[in-house]
mmCIF file of C-alpha atoms in Angstrom:
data_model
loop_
_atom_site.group_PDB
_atom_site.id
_atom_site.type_symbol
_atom_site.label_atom_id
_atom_site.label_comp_id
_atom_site.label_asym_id
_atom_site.label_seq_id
_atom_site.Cartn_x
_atom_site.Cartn_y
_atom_site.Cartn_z
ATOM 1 C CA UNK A 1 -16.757 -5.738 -7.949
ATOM 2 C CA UNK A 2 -13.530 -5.692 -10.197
ATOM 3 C CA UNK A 3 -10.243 -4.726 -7.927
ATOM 4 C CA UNK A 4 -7.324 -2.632 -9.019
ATOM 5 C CA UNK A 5 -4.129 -3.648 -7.837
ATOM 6 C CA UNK A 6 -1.949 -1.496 -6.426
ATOM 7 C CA UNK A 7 2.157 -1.362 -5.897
ATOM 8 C CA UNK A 8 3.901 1.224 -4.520
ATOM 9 C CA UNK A 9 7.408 2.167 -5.579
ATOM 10 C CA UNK A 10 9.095 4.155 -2.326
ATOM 11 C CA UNK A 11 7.902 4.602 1.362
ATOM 12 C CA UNK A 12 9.407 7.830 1.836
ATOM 13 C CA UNK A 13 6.945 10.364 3.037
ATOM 14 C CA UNK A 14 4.750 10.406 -0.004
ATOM 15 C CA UNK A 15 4.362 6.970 -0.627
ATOM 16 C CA UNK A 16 4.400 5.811 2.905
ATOM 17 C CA UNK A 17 1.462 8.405 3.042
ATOM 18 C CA UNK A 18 -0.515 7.754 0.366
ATOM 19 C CA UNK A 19 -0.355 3.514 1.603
ATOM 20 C CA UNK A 20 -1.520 4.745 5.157
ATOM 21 C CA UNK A 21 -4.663 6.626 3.407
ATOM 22 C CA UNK A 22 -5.360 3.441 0.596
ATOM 23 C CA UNK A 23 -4.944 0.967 3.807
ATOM 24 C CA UNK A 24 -6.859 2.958 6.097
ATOM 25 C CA UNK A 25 -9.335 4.467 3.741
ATOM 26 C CA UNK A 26 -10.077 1.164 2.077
ATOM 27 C CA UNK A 27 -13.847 0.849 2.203
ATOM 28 C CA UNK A 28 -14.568 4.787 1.397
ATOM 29 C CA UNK A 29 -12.301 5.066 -1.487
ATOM 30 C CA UNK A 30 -12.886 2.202 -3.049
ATOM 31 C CA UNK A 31 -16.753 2.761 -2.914
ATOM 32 C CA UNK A 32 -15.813 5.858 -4.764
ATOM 33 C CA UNK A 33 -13.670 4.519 -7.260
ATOM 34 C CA UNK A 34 -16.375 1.011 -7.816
ATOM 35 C CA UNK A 35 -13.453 -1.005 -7.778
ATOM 36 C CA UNK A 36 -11.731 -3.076 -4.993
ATOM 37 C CA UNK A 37 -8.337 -1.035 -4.414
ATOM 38 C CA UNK A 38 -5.656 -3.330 -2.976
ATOM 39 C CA UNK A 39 -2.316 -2.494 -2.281
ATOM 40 C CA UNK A 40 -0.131 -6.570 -3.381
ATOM 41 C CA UNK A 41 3.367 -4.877 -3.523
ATOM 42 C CA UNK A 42 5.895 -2.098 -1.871
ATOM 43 C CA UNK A 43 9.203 -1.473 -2.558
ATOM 44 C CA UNK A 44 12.119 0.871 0.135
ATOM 45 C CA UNK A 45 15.316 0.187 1.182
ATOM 46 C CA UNK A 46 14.237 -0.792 4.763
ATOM 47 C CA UNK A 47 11.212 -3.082 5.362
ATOM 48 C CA UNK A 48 11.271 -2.936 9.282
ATOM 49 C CA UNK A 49 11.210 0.864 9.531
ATOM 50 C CA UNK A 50 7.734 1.707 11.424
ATOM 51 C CA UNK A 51 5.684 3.349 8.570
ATOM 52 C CA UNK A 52 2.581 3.620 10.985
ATOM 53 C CA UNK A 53 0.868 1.045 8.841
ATOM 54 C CA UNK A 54 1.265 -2.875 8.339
ATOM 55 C CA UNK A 55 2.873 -4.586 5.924
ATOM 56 C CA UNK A 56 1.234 -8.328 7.031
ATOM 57 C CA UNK A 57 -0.154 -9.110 3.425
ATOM 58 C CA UNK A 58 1.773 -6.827 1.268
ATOM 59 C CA UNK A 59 4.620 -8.445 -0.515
ATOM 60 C CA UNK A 60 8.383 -6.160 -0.225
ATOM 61 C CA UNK A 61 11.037 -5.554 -2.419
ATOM 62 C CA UNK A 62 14.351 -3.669 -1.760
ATOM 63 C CA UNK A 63 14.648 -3.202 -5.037
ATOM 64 C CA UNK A 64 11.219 -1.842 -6.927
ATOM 65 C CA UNK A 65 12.625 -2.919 -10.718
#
């Protein structure tokens, strides 16, 4: 199965959300989309803020350009 690859510009409380339901929903959505989602990159100010999620394998930037 192909993969998109995903990177996330902001963990505020939209994009911290919508990492916590790619991360957590992994399996189910991408079943649903036929493609492997992955999330490779974020980007926020502050990378050890707790987001309720892990950022382990993700790479960070402070600055997303």
């Amino acid at each position: 199965m192909s993969q998109i690859r995903i990177g996330i510009a902001g963990l505020g409380i939209v994009g911290a959300e919508t990492a916590r339901q790619i991360l957590c929903s992994q399996d189910i959505l991408s079943r649903r989309a036929g493609k492997i989602l992955k999330i490779i990159a974020v980007s926020a100010r502050n990378e050890t803020k707790d987001r309720g999620f892990r950022l382990d394998d993700i790479l960070f930037y402070t600055d997303p350009l």
